C-alpha positions as CSV (number, residue, x, y, z in Angstrom):
1,M,-25.4,-9.6,14.1
2,Q,-21.8,-11.4,14.2
3,S,-19.1,-10.4,12.3
4,T,-16.3,-12.9,11.3
5,D,-12.7,-11.1,11.8
6,F,-9.5,-12.4,10.9
7,V,-6.9,-11.1,13.9
8,V,-3.0,-11.2,14.4
9,A,-1.0,-10.9,17.7
10,R,0.6,-7.4,17.6
11,N,3.6,-8.4,18.9
12,D,4.1,-11.6,17.1
13,L,2.5,-11.2,13.6
14,Q,2.8,-15.5,12.9
15,Q,-0.1,-15.5,15.3
16,C,-3.3,-15.5,13.9
17,K,-6.8,-16.2,14.5
18,I,-10.6,-16.1,13.8
19,I,-13.1,-14.6,16.1
20,E,-16.5,-13.5,16.0
21,T,-17.7,-9.9,16.8
22,Q,-20.9,-8.4,17.7
23,L,-22.6,-6.0,15.5
24,P,-25.7,-3.9,15.6
25,D,-28.7,-5.3,13.6
26,A,-30.2,-3.0,10.9
27,E,-33.0,-1.8,13.2
28,S,-30.7,-0.4,15.8
29,L,-28.0,1.1,13.7
30,P,-27.2,4.7,15.0
31,D,-28.3,7.9,13.0
32,E,-26.4,8.2,9.6
33,A,-24.7,4.8,9.9
34,L,-24.1,2.1,7.7
35,L,-23.7,-1.9,7.7
36,V,-21.3,-2.7,5.2
37,K,-20.9,-6.5,4.1
38,V,-16.8,-6.5,3.2
39,T,-17.2,-8.3,-0.2
40,R,-13.4,-8.8,-1.4
41,F,-10.4,-7.4,-0.3
42,A,-6.9,-7.5,-1.4
43,L,-3.7,-8.6,0.3
44,T,-0.2,-7.6,-0.5
45,A,3.1,-7.1,1.4
46,N,2.1,-3.5,2.0
47,N,-0.5,-4.8,4.4
48,I,2.3,-6.7,6.1
49,T,3.8,-3.2,6.4
50,Y,0.9,-1.7,7.8
51,A,1.0,-4.4,10.7
52,V,4.7,-3.9,11.8
53,L,4.1,-0.1,11.7
54,G,0.6,-0.8,13.4
55,D,1.7,1.1,16.7
56,Q,3.7,4.0,15.2
57,L,1.4,4.7,12.6
58,K,-1.8,4.2,14.4
59,Y,-3.2,1.6,12.0
60,W,-4.3,-0.5,14.6
61,Q,-6.5,2.0,15.9
62,L,-8.6,1.7,12.8
63,F,-10.2,-1.4,13.6
64,P,-9.9,-1.7,17.4
65,T,-10.5,-5.8,18.1
66,Q,-9.2,-7.5,21.2
67,K,-6.6,-6.8,23.3
68,D,-3.2,-7.1,22.2
69,F,-4.5,-8.3,18.8
70,G,-5.0,-6.1,15.6
71,N,-6.8,-6.2,12.8
72,I,-5.0,-5.4,9.5
73,P,-6.3,-2.7,7.3
74,V,-6.8,-3.7,3.8
75,W,-8.0,-2.5,0.5
76,G,-11.3,-3.5,-1.1
77,F,-15.1,-3.3,-1.6
78,G,-18.1,-3.6,0.7
79,E,-21.6,-3.7,0.0
80,V,-24.0,-1.7,1.9
81,I,-26.7,-4.1,3.2
82,A,-28.4,-1.7,5.7
83,S,-28.5,2.3,5.8
84,K,-29.4,5.0,8.3
85,H,-28.2,7.9,6.2
86,P,-30.8,9.2,3.9
87,G,-28.4,10.1,1.0
88,I,-27.1,6.2,0.9
89,A,-29.3,3.2,-0.2
90,A,-28.8,-0.4,0.6
91,G,-27.0,-2.3,-2.6
92,E,-24.4,0.6,-2.7
93,T,-20.7,-0.9,-3.4
94,L,-18.1,1.1,-1.7
95,F,-14.3,1.2,-2.1
96,G,-11.9,1.9,0.6
97,Y,-10.2,0.8,4.0
98,F,-11.8,-2.4,5.4
99,P,-10.9,-4.5,8.3
100,M,-10.0,-8.6,7.3
101,A,-13.8,-9.0,8.5
102,T,-17.0,-10.0,6.7
103,H,-18.7,-6.8,8.1
104,L,-18.1,-3.2,9.1
105,V,-20.0,-0.3,10.7
106,I,-19.2,2.9,9.2
107,E,-20.4,6.3,10.9
108,A,-21.2,7.9,7.3
109,A,-20.1,11.7,7.0
110,D,-19.4,14.0,4.5
111,V,-21.5,12.3,1.9
112,S,-21.2,13.3,-1.9
113,K,-22.0,11.8,-4.9
114,R,-18.3,10.7,-5.1
115,G,-18.2,9.3,-1.6
116,L,-18.2,9.5,2.1
117,R,-15.7,9.5,5.0
118,D,-16.1,7.5,8.2
119,G,-16.7,9.8,10.9
120,A,-16.1,7.2,13.8
121,A,-14.1,9.1,16.8
122,H,-11.6,6.2,17.0
123,R,-10.5,6.7,13.0
124,Q,-9.8,10.6,13.2
125,R,-6.2,10.3,14.1
126,V,-4.9,9.0,10.8
127,A,-4.2,10.4,7.6
128,P,-8.1,11.2,6.0
129,V,-7.2,9.1,2.9
130,Y,-7.6,6.2,5.2
131,N,-11.3,7.1,6.2
132,A,-12.5,7.7,2.7
133,Y,-14.8,5.6,0.8
134,A,-15.5,6.1,-3.1
135,R,-19.1,5.4,-4.1
136,V,-18.5,2.8,-7.4
137,S,-21.7,1.2,-7.7
138,G,-22.0,0.7,-11.7
139,N,-18.8,1.8,-12.5
140,P,-16.8,-0.6,-14.7
141,A,-13.4,0.3,-13.4
142,F,-14.2,-1.2,-10.3
143,A,-16.1,-4.2,-11.4
144,G,-14.9,-7.6,-12.0
145,R,-10.9,-8.3,-12.7
146,Q,-11.0,-4.5,-13.2
147,G,-11.9,-3.9,-9.4
148,G,-9.2,-6.6,-8.6
149,Y,-6.6,-4.7,-10.1
150,Q,-7.8,-1.3,-8.2
151,A,-7.7,-3.2,-4.8
152,L,-4.5,-4.6,-5.3
153,L,-2.8,-1.8,-7.0
154,R,-4.6,1.3,-7.0
155,P,-3.3,2.5,-2.9
156,L,0.1,1.2,-4.1
157,F,0.2,2.9,-7.3
158,M,-0.8,6.1,-5.5
159,L,2.2,5.9,-3.4
160,S,4.2,5.1,-6.4
161,F,2.8,8.7,-8.1
162,L,3.3,10.5,-4.9
163,V,7.3,9.5,-4.6
164,D,7.5,10.0,-8.6
165,D,5.9,13.4,-8.0
166,F,8.3,14.0,-5.0
167,L,11.6,13.3,-6.9
168,A,10.3,15.0,-10.2
169,E,9.5,18.2,-7.8
170,N,12.9,18.1,-6.4
171,E,14.7,17.3,-9.7
172,D,15.7,14.0,-8.6
173,Y,18.1,15.7,-6.3
174,G,20.5,15.9,-9.2
175,A,20.9,12.0,-9.5
176,K,21.3,10.7,-12.8
177,R,20.2,7.0,-11.6
178,V,17.2,6.1,-9.2
179,M,17.8,2.5,-7.5
180,L,14.6,0.5,-6.2
181,S,15.1,-2.2,-3.9
182,S,12.6,-4.8,-3.8
183,A,12.3,-4.0,-7.6
184,S,9.5,-6.7,-7.7
185,S,7.3,-5.3,-5.2
186,K,3.9,-3.7,-6.8
187,T,5.0,-0.1,-5.3
188,A,8.4,-0.3,-7.0
189,F,7.3,-1.4,-10.5
190,G,4.6,1.2,-10.4
191,L,7.2,3.9,-9.5
192,A,9.8,2.4,-11.8
193,H,6.7,2.6,-14.6
194,L,6.8,6.1,-14.0
195,L,10.4,7.1,-13.9
196,H,10.9,5.2,-17.1
197,G,8.8,7.8,-18.7
198,R,11.4,10.3,-18.4
199,N,14.3,10.8,-20.9
200,D,16.5,11.7,-18.2
201,I,16.9,9.1,-15.4
202,K,18.1,5.4,-15.5
203,V,16.4,3.3,-13.4
204,T,17.8,0.4,-11.5
205,G,15.8,-2.5,-9.6
206,L,17.5,-4.1,-7.0
207,T,16.4,-7.7,-6.4
208,S,16.8,-11.2,-5.4
209,A,18.2,-13.5,-7.9
210,S,14.9,-15.8,-7.6
211,N,12.9,-12.5,-9.2
212,V,15.4,-11.3,-11.8
213,K,13.4,-12.7,-14.5
214,F,9.8,-11.4,-13.5
215,V,11.7,-7.7,-12.8
216,S,13.5,-7.9,-16.2
217,S,10.5,-8.7,-18.2
218,L,8.4,-5.7,-16.8
219,G,10.6,-3.7,-19.3
220,C,10.0,-0.5,-17.1
221,Y,14.1,-1.0,-15.6
222,D,17.1,0.1,-17.5
223,D,18.9,-2.7,-15.3
224,V,18.3,-5.1,-13.1
225,V,21.2,-5.9,-10.2
226,T,21.0,-8.9,-7.7
227,Y,21.6,-7.8,-3.9
228,D,25.0,-9.3,-3.9
229,R,26.4,-7.7,-7.0
230,V,25.4,-3.8,-6.0
231,T,28.6,-3.1,-5.4
232,S,29.2,-3.5,-9.2
233,L,27.1,-0.4,-9.8
234,P,29.3,2.7,-11.2
235,A,29.8,4.7,-8.5
236,E,30.7,7.7,-10.0
237,L,27.6,9.0,-10.9
238,A,24.8,10.8,-8.5
239,V,22.3,8.4,-7.6
240,A,18.8,8.2,-5.7
241,F,17.9,5.0,-3.4
242,V,13.9,4.2,-2.6
243,D,13.8,1.6,-0.3
244,M,10.7,-0.5,-0.4
245,A,13.1,-3.5,1.3
246,G,13.8,-1.8,4.8
247,N,17.0,-3.8,4.9
248,S,19.4,-2.3,7.0
249,A,22.6,-3.9,5.6
250,L,21.8,-3.2,2.0
251,R,21.1,0.4,2.8
252,E,24.6,0.6,4.7
253,T,26.4,-1.3,1.6
254,L,24.9,1.4,-0.8
255,H,25.8,4.4,1.0
256,R,29.3,3.3,1.8
257,H,29.5,2.3,-2.3
258,F,28.3,5.5,-3.4
259,G,29.5,7.8,-0.5
260,D,28.6,11.7,-1.2
261,R,27.4,10.7,-4.5
262,M,24.1,9.3,-2.8
263,K,21.8,12.2,-3.1
264,Y,18.6,11.0,-1.7
265,S,17.9,7.9,0.4
266,G,14.1,7.2,0.9
267,R,12.7,4.6,3.1
268,I,9.1,3.5,2.0
269,G,8.5,0.1,2.9
270,L,9.7,-3.0,5.0
271,T,9.1,-5.9,2.5
272,H,12.6,-7.4,3.8
273,R,11.6,-6.5,7.7
274,S,15.1,-6.6,8.7
275,S,15.8,-2.9,9.8
276,S,18.5,-2.5,12.9
277,P,17.1,0.2,15.4
278,D,20.5,1.2,15.7
279,E,21.8,1.9,12.4
280,P,25.1,3.8,12.0
281,E,25.6,7.1,10.7
282,L,26.0,6.8,6.8
283,P,27.6,8.4,4.2
284,G,25.6,10.4,1.5
285,A,22.4,11.6,2.3
286,K,20.5,10.9,5.1
287,P,18.0,8.1,5.1
288,T,14.2,9.6,5.6
289,W,10.9,8.1,5.7
290,F,8.5,9.2,2.9
291,F,5.0,10.3,4.3
292,A,2.4,10.0,1.5
293,P,-0.5,11.5,3.3
294,D,2.2,14.8,3.5
295,Q,2.7,15.0,-0.2
296,I,-1.2,14.8,-1.1
297,R,-1.9,17.5,1.4
298,K,0.6,19.7,0.0
299,R,-0.6,19.0,-3.7
300,A,-3.9,19.3,-2.7
301,R,-3.2,22.9,-1.7
302,E,-1.4,23.7,-4.7
303,W,-3.4,22.2,-7.6
304,G,-6.6,22.8,-6.1
305,P,-10.1,20.6,-6.0
306,G,-9.8,17.5,-7.6
307,G,-6.1,18.3,-9.4
308,V,-4.5,15.0,-7.6
309,D,-7.6,12.8,-8.7
310,T,-7.3,14.3,-12.1
311,R,-3.1,13.7,-12.5
312,F,-3.6,10.7,-10.9
313,G,-6.6,9.4,-13.0
314,A,-3.7,10.0,-15.9
315,A,-1.2,8.2,-14.6
316,W,-3.4,5.3,-13.7
317,A,-4.7,5.3,-17.3
318,G,-0.9,4.8,-18.7
319,F,-0.3,2.1,-16.0
320,A,-3.4,0.1,-15.8
321,P,-3.2,-1.8,-19.3
322,K,-0.2,-3.1,-18.4
323,L,-1.6,-5.4,-15.7
324,D,-3.0,-8.0,-17.5
325,Q,0.6,-8.7,-18.9
326,W,2.2,-8.4,-15.4
327,L,0.1,-9.9,-13.1
328,T,-2.3,-13.3,-12.8
329,V,-4.9,-12.5,-9.7
330,T,-6.2,-15.5,-7.8
331,E,-9.4,-14.9,-5.6
332,G,-9.7,-17.2,-2.3
333,R,-12.8,-17.5,-0.1
334,G,-13.4,-18.1,3.4
335,P,-11.2,-18.0,6.9
336,A,-8.6,-20.9,5.9
337,A,-8.1,-19.0,2.3
338,V,-7.3,-16.1,4.1
339,R,-5.0,-17.5,6.5
340,E,-3.2,-19.5,4.2
341,T,-2.6,-16.3,2.0
342,Y,-1.7,-14.1,5.0
343,L,1.2,-16.3,6.2
344,A,2.3,-16.5,2.9
345,T,2.7,-13.1,2.3
346,L,3.9,-12.8,5.7
347,S,6.7,-15.0,5.0
348,G,7.5,-13.7,1.3
349,R,6.3,-16.7,-0.6
350,V,4.0,-14.9,-2.9
351,P,5.3,-14.9,-6.0
352,P,5.7,-11.3,-7.5
353,D,3.5,-12.4,-10.5
354,Q,0.4,-13.1,-8.3
355,G,-2.0,-11.0,-6.6
356,H,-4.5,-12.4,-4.0
357,I,-8.0,-11.0,-3.9
358,L,-10.0,-12.6,-0.7
359,S,-13.0,-12.7,1.1
360,L,-13.8,-14.3,4.9
361,A,-17.3,-15.1,3.8
362,E,-17.2,-18.9,2.4
């Protein structure tokens, strides 16, 4: 059996192509393995970050492909079309991390009523969340348009939730204002929504001039400032900076403007992909990467079984109803649609109020 895969050159993300890979047919699947048809997946700027950090954070290991190429992981849905596991039936719907492909073989492990894990050896050197699949057949929260929102935003909102939790746990490092770069990004406005629910903090969105209208319309930022005017922000108050953009020049400007009043500087994303490998030492808090799996593991220990899911579910329930106002979801099918959307996302040409759900199958 053949799978159609969309792959990119690891050292030049502009290079992309369609390849065919060989899969076992239903009869020759290994014991307890599943053959899954990837029915739809989301593609956002966050997936570009996965590609940029593919070697560093081992994302390329998840779905191996041709030498010097990589298959970018995406969040989406798959239908089990053949199963050698006695507890999983053909026809089941799974939600989780998939390749940009039409099919995937999963070595089902740790199967429960709620989910399972891919036990394939090559997938075990990444955070466990990337190998987990939820069993969502018949769940209305994962069907239709709501399912599209889940694929587009649930993983990003989990990151928003964890950053908000981290900041709250540390009392915002004493900051009175939290600044979010790339404020139009889905992770940023998810975090802004959570921060805005607190009365003790001001939330400032940093964005490009072309996105000011959208960011302002969200209603979760106290003020919106374009990148060329960040030094107009009052420098006397303690601030925290959550950097989704990964723009070295912007980070340096903010640190020099606020100096010792920069109490936290967290690196989250790379939407601008303009980080310098040789950044100077900056005044204020040292910029550090926020690694979500560390916070999940910490809270899982402290909150006990189901604690993270329960708290996240409550946060999602307050966030999801706003998405109909904020986003227009479009769907595309076939290799041409995937390629077009990928290149538009790579070059930053996708408007912030759009979300793309794709399938490689025609």
